[in-house]
mmCIF file of C-alpha atoms and ligand atoms in Angstrom:
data_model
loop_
_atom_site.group_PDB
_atom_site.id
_atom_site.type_symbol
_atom_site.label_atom_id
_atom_site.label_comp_id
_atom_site.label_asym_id
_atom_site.label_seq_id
_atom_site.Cartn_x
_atom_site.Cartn_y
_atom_site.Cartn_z
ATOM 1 C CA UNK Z 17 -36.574 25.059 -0.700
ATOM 2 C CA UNK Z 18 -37.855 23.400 2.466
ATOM 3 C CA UNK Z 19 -39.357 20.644 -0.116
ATOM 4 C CA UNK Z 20 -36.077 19.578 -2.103
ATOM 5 C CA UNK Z 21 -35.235 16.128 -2.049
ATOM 6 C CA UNK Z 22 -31.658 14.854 -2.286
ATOM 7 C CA UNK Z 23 -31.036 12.329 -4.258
ATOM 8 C CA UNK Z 24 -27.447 10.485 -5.041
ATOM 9 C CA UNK Z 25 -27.636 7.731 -8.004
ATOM 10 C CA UNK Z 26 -24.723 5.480 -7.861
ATOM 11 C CA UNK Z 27 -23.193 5.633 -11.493
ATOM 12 C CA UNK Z 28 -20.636 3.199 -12.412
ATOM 13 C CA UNK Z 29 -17.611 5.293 -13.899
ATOM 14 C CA UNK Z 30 -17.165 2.308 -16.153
ATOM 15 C CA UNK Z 31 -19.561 2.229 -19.326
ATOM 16 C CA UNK Z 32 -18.079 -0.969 -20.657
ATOM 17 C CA UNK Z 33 -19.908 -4.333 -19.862
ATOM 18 C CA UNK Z 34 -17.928 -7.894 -18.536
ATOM 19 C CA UNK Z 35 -16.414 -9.640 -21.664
ATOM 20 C CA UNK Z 36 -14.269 -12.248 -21.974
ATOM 21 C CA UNK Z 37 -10.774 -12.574 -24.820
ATOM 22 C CA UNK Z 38 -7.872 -14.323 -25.021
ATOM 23 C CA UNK Z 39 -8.690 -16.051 -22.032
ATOM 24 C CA UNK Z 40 -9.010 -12.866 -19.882
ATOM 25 C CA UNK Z 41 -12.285 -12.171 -18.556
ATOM 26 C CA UNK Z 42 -12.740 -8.544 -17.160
ATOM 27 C CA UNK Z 43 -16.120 -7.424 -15.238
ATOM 28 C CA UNK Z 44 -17.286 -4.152 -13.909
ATOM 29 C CA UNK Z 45 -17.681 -4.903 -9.857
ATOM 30 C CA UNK Z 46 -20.688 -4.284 -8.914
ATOM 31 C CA UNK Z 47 -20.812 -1.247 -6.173
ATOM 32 C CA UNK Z 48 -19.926 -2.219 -2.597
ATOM 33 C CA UNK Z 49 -20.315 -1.270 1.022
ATOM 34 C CA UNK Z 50 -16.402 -0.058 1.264
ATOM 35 C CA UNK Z 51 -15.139 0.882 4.610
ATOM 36 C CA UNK Z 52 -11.284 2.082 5.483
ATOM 37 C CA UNK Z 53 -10.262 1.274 9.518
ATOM 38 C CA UNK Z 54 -7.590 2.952 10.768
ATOM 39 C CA UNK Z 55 -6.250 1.950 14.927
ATOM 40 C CA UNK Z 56 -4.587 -1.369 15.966
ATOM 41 C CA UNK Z 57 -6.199 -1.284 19.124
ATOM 42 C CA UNK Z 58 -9.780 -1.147 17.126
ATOM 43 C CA UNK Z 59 -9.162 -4.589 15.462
ATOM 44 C CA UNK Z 60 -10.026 -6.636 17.996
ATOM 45 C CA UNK Z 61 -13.561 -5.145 18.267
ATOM 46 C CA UNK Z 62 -13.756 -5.164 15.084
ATOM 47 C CA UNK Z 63 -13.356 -9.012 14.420
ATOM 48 C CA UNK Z 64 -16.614 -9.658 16.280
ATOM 49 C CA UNK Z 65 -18.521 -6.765 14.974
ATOM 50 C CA UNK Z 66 -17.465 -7.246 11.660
ATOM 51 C CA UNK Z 67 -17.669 -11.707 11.205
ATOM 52 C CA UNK Z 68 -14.554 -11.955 9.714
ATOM 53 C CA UNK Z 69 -11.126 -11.763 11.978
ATOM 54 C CA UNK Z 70 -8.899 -8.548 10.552
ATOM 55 C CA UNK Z 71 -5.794 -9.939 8.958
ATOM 56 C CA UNK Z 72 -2.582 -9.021 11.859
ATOM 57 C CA UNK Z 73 -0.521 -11.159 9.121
ATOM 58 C CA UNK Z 74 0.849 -8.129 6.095
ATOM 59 C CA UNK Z 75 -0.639 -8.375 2.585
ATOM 60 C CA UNK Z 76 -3.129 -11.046 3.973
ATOM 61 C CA UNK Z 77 -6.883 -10.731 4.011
ATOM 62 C CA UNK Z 78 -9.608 -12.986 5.611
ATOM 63 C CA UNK Z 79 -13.290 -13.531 4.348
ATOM 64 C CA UNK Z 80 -16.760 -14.787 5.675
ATOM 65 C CA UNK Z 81 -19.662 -14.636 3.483
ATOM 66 C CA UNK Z 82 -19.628 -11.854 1.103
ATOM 67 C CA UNK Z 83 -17.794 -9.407 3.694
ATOM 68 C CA UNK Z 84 -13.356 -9.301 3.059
ATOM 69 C CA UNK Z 85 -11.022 -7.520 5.471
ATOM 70 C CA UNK Z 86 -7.636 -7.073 3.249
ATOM 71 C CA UNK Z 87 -5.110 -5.945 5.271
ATOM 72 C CA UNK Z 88 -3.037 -2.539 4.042
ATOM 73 C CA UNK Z 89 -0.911 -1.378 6.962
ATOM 74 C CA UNK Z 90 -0.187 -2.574 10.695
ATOM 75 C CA UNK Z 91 -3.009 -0.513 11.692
ATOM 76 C CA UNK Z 92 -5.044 0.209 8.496
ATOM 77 C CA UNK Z 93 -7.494 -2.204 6.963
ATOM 78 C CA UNK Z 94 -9.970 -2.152 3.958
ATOM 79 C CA UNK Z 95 -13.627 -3.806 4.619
ATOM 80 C CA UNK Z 96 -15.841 -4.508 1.848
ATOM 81 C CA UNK Z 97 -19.394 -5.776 2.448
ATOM 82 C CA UNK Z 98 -22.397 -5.863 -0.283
ATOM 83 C CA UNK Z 99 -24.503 -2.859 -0.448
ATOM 84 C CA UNK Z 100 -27.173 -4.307 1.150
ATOM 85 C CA UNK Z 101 -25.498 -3.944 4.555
ATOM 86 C CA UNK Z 102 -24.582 -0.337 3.482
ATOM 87 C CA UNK Z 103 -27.418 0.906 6.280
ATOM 88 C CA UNK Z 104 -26.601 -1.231 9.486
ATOM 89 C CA UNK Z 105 -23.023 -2.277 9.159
ATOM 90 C CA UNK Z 106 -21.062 1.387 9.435
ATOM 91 C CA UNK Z 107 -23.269 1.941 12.504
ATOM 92 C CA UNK Z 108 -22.658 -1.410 13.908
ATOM 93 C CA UNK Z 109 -18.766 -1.175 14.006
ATOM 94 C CA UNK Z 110 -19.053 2.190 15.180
ATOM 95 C CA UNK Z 111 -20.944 1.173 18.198
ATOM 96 C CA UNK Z 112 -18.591 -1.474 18.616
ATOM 97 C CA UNK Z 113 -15.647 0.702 18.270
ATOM 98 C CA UNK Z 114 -16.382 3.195 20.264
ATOM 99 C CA UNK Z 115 -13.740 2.402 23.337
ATOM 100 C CA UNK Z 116 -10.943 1.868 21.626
ATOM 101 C CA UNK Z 117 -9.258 5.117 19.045
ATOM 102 C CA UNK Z 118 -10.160 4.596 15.743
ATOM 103 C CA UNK Z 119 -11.323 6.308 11.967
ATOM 104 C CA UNK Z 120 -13.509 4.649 10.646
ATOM 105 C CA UNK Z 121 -14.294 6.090 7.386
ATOM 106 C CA UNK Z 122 -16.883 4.890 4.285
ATOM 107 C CA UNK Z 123 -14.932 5.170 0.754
ATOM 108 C CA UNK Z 124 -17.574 3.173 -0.956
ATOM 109 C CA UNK Z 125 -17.704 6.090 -3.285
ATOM 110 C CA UNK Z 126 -14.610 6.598 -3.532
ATOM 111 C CA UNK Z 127 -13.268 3.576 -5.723
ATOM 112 C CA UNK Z 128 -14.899 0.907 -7.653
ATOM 113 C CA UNK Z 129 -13.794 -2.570 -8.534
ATOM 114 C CA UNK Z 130 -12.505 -4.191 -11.774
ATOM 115 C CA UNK Z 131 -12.453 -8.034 -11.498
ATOM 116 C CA UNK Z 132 -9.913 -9.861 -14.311
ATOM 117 C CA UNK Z 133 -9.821 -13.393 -14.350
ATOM 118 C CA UNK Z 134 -8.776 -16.138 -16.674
ATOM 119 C CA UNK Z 135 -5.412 -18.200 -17.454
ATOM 120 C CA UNK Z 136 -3.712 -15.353 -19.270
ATOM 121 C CA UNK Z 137 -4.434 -12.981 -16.425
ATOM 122 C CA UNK Z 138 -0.732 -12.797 -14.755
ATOM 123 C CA UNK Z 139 1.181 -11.586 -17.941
ATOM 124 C CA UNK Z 140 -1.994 -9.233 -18.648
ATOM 125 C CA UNK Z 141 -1.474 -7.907 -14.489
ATOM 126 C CA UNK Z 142 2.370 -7.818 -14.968
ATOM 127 C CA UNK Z 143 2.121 -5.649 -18.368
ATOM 128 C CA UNK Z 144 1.189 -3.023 -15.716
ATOM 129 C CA UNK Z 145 1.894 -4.243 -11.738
ATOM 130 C CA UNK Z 146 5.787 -4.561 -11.222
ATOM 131 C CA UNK Z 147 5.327 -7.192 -8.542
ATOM 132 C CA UNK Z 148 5.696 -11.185 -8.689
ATOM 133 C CA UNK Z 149 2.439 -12.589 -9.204
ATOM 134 C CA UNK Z 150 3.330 -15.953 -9.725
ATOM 135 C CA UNK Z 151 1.068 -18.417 -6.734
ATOM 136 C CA UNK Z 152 4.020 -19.198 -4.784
ATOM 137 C CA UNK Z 153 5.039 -15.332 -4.791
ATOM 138 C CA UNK Z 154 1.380 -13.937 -4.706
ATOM 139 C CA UNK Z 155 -0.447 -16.566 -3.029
ATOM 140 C CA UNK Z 156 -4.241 -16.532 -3.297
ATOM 141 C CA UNK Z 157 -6.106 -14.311 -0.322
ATOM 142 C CA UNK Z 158 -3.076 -11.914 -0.754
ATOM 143 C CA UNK Z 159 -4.126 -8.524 -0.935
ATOM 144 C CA UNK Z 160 -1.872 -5.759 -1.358
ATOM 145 C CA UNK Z 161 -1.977 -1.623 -1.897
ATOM 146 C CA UNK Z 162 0.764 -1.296 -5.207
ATOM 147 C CA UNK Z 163 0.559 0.829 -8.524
ATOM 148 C CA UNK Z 164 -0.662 0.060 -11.536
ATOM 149 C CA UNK Z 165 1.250 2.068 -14.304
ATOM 150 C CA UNK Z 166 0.255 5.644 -12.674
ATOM 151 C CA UNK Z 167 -2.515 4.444 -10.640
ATOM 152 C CA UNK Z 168 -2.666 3.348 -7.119
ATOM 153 C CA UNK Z 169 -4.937 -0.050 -7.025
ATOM 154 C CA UNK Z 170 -5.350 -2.564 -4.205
ATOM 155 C CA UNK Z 171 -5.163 -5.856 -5.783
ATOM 156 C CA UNK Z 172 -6.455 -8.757 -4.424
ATOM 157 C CA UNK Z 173 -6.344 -12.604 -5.605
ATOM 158 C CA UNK Z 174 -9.259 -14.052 -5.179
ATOM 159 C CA UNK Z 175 -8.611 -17.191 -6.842
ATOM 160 C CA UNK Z 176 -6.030 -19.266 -8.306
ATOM 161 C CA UNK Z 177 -7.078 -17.563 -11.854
ATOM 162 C CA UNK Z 178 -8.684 -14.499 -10.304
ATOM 163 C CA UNK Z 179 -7.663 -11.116 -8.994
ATOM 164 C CA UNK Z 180 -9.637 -8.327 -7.542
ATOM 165 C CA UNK Z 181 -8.510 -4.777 -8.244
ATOM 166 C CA UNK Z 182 -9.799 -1.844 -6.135
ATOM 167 C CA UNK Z 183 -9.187 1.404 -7.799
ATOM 168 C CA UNK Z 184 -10.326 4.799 -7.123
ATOM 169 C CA UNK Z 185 -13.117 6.036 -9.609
ATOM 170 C CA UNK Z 186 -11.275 8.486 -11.527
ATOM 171 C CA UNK Z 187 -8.363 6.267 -12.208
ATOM 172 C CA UNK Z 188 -11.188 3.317 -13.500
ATOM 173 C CA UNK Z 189 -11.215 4.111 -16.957
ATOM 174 C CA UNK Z 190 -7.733 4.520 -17.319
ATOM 175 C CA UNK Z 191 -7.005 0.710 -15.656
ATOM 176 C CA UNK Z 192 -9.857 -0.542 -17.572
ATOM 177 C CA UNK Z 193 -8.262 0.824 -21.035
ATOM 178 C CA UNK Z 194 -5.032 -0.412 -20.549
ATOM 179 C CA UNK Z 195 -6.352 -3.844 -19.012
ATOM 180 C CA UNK Z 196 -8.367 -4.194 -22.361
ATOM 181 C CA UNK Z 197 -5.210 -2.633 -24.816
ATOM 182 C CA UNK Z 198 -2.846 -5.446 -23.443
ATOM 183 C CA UNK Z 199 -5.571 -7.685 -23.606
ATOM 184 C CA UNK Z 200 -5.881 -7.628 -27.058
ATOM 185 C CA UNK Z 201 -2.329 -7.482 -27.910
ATOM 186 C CA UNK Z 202 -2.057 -10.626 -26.022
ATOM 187 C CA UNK Z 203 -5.014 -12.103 -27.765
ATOM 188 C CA UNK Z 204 -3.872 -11.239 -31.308
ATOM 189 C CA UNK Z 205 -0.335 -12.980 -30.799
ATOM 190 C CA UNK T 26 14.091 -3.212 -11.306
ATOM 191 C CA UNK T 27 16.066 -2.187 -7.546
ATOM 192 C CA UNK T 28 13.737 -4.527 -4.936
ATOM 193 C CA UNK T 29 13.742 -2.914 -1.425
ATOM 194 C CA UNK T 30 12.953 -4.986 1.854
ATOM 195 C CA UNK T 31 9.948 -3.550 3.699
ATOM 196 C CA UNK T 32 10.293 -4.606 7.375
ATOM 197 C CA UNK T 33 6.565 -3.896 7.882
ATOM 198 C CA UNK T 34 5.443 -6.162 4.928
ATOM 199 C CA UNK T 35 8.353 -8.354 5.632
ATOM 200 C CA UNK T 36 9.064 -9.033 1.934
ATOM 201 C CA UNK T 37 11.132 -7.271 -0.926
ATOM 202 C CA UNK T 38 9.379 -4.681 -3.161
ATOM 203 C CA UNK T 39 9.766 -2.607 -6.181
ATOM 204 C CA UNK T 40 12.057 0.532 -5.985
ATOM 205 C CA UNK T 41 8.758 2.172 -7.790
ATOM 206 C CA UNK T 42 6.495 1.627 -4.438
ATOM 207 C CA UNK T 43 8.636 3.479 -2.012
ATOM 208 C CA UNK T 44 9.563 7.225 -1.608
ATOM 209 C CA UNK T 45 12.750 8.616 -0.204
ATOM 210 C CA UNK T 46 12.501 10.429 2.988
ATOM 211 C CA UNK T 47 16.094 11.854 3.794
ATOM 212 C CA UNK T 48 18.537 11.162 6.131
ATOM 213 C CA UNK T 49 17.260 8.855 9.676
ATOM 214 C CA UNK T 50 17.619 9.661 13.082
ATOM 215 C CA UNK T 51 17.547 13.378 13.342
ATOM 216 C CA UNK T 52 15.614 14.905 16.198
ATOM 217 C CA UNK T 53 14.329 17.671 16.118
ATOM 218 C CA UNK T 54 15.231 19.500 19.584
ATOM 219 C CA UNK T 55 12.720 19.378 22.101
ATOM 220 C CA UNK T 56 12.478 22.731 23.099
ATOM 221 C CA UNK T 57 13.845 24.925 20.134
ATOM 222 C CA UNK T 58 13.627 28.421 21.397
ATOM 223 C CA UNK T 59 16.913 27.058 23.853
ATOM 224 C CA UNK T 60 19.140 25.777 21.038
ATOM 225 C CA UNK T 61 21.490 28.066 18.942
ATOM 226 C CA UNK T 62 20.986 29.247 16.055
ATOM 227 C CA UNK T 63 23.964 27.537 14.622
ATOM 228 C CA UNK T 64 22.358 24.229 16.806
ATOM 229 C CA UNK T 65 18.826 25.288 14.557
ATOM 230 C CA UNK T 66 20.422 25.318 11.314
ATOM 231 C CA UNK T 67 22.232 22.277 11.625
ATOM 232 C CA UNK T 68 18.905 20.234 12.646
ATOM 233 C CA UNK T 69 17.473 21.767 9.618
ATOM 234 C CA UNK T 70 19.637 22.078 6.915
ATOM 235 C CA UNK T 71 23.108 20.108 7.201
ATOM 236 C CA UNK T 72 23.266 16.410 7.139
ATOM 237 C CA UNK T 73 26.311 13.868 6.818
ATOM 238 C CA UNK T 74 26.313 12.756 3.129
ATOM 239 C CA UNK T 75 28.683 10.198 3.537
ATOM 240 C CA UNK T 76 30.215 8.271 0.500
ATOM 241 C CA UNK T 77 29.444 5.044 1.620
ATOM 242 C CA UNK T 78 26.711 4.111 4.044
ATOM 243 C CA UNK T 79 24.318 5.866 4.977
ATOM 244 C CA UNK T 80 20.954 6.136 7.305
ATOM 245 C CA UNK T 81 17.835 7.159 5.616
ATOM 246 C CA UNK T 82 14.148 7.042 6.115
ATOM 247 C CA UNK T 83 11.824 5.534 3.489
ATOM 248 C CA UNK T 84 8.405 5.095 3.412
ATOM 249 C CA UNK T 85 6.324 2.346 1.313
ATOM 250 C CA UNK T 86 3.696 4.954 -0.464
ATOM 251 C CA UNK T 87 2.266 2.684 -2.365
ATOM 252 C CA UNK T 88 2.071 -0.160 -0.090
ATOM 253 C CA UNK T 89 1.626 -0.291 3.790
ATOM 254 C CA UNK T 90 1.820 3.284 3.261
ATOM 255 C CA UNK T 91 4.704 3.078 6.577
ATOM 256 C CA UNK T 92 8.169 5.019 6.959
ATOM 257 C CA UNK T 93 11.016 2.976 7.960
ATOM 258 C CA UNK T 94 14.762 3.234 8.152
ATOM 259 C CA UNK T 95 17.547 1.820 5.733
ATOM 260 C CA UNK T 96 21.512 1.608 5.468
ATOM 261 C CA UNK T 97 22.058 2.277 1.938
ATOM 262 C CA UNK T 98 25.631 1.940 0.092
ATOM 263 C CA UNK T 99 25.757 5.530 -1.112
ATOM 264 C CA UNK T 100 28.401 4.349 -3.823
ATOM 265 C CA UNK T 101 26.502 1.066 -5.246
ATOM 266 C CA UNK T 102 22.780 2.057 -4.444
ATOM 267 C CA UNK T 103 23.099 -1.630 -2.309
ATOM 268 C CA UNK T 104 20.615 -1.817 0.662
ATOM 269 C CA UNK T 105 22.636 -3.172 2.991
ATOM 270 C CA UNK T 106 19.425 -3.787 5.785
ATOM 271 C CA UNK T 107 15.965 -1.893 6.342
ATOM 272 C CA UNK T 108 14.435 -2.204 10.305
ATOM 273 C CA UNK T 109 11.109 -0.160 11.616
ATOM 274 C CA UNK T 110 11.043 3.474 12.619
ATOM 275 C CA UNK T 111 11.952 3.263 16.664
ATOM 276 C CA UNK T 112 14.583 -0.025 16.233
ATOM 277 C CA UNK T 113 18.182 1.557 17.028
ATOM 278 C CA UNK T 114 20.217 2.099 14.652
ATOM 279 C CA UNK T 115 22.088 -0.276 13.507
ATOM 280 C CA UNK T 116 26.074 -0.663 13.986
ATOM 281 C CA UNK T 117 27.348 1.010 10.629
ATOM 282 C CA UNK T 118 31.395 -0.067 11.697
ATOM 283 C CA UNK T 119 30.127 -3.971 11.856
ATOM 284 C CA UNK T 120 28.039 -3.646 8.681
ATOM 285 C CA UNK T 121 30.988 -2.337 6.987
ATOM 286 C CA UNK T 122 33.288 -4.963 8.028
ATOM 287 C CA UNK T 123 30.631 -7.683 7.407
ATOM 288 C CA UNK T 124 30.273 -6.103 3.420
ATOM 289 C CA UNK T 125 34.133 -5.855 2.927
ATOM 290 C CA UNK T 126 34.577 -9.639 4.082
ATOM 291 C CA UNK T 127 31.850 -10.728 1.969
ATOM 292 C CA UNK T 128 33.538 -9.254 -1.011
HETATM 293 ZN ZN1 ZN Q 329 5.381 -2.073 3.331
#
């Protein structure tokens, strides 16, 4: 067996393509570098290493370029890069992380990500997310761990219009199904 | 829907984020092959159950993902405060008061 050859395809585990209804847009994200950071005392390190400061502020995230640090817990964050930095960047932070205690652990695997946006997309969220999503109460560049009906999602707003949802794979079609049942309810009335 | 203040992400949540954790401030003893067993069983098993208010650890599962300590009204389900794991707790007698003033 000296000769096999390993390779992993990345399969979306959602078969449906972006479409837009009712003013609700929802598109498959395309796959990610996703990385979870655990230690307070690695975040420092980690803002250089990484080009975007880690959010100290809760709920909050901070962005440069294509890379976004959301914030999930005092000493827990969520990095998402493209793929395209999939080879250097884990290696990077490691090397700069590796005085201060840390876990730094790639989940890009792991979840996926399900972008909704549109004008109708807060009642479509709330059908499902029992928090306030209103601007003044979810302001955009909040970014939050929560549940979605049984599933946990991260949600993210990305935009006055736009959120962000970061779901683990397994749980994708069922977020998908029920983002696109309310969707059309909403749409026929 | 019962909103619950988490002190970590300083900001009222849903009920449905958060998981009970049992009574607050109960060490366990350091070195447990000294104590009693009577001292053993009542770290383990017995706690106050007060009808009124009463110290208890919750943690935000589906949020920061942190535990944290509340005084809940064991009577009306009202949390009276929430404050981070390691913050002393607080003064039940002067909560009390405050609550029966306000009424
Ligand atoms: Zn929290």
């Amino acid at each position: 067996m000296s000769d096999a050859t390993i390779t992993a395809a990345r399969r979306s585990p959602l078969s449906a393509e972006a479409s837009s209804l009712g003013g609700v847009t929802l598109t498959p994200g395309a796959p990610l570098l996703r990385l979870i950071l655990r230690g307070a005392e690695a975040a420092e390190a980690a803002d250089t290493a990484f080009g975007a400061d880690l959010p100290r502020r809760p709920n909050r995230s901070a962005t440069a370029g294509e890379r976004a640090a959301l914030w999930l817990g005092p000493d827990e964050w969520l990095l998402l890069a493209p793929e395209s930095d999939a080879a250097s960047l884990p290696a990077s932070l490691a090397s700069a992380l590796a005085q201060a205690p840390h876990a730094l652990v790639n989940v890009s695997h792991r979840q996926t990500a399900i972008l909704v946006s549109g004008s109708g997309v807060e009642p479509l969220l709330n059908a499902f997310v029992p928090l306030e999503l209103t601007e003044a109460a979810f302001p955009v560049g909040m970014a939050t761990r929560t549940i979605f009906e049984k599933a946990e999602i991260v949600l993210w707003r990305t935009g006055s219009a736009a959120f962000h949802i970061e779901v683990w794979r397994s749980f994708a079609p069922y977020v998908w199904e029920l983002l696109e049942a309310v969707r059309r309810e909403n749409a026929a009335n | 829907m019962l909103l619950i203040r988490c002190p970590v992400c300083e900001m009222d949540r849903p009920e449905l984020e958060f998981r009970y954790g049992g009574e607050a401030h109960i060490a366990r003893p350091l070195d447990p092959s000294k104590v009693s067993d009577e001292e053993w069983a009542d770290f383990l098993y017995f706690r106050t159950n007060p009808k009124g208010l009463h110290v208890e650890r919750w943690r935000h599962t589906a949020g920061c993902g942190r535990f944290f300590n509340a005084v809940r009204h064991t009577v009306t389900d009202r949390f009276v405060t929430t404050y981070k794991s390691g913050e002393p707790r607080p003064d039940l007698e002067a909560l009390a008061r405050k609550l029966e003033s306000a009424r």
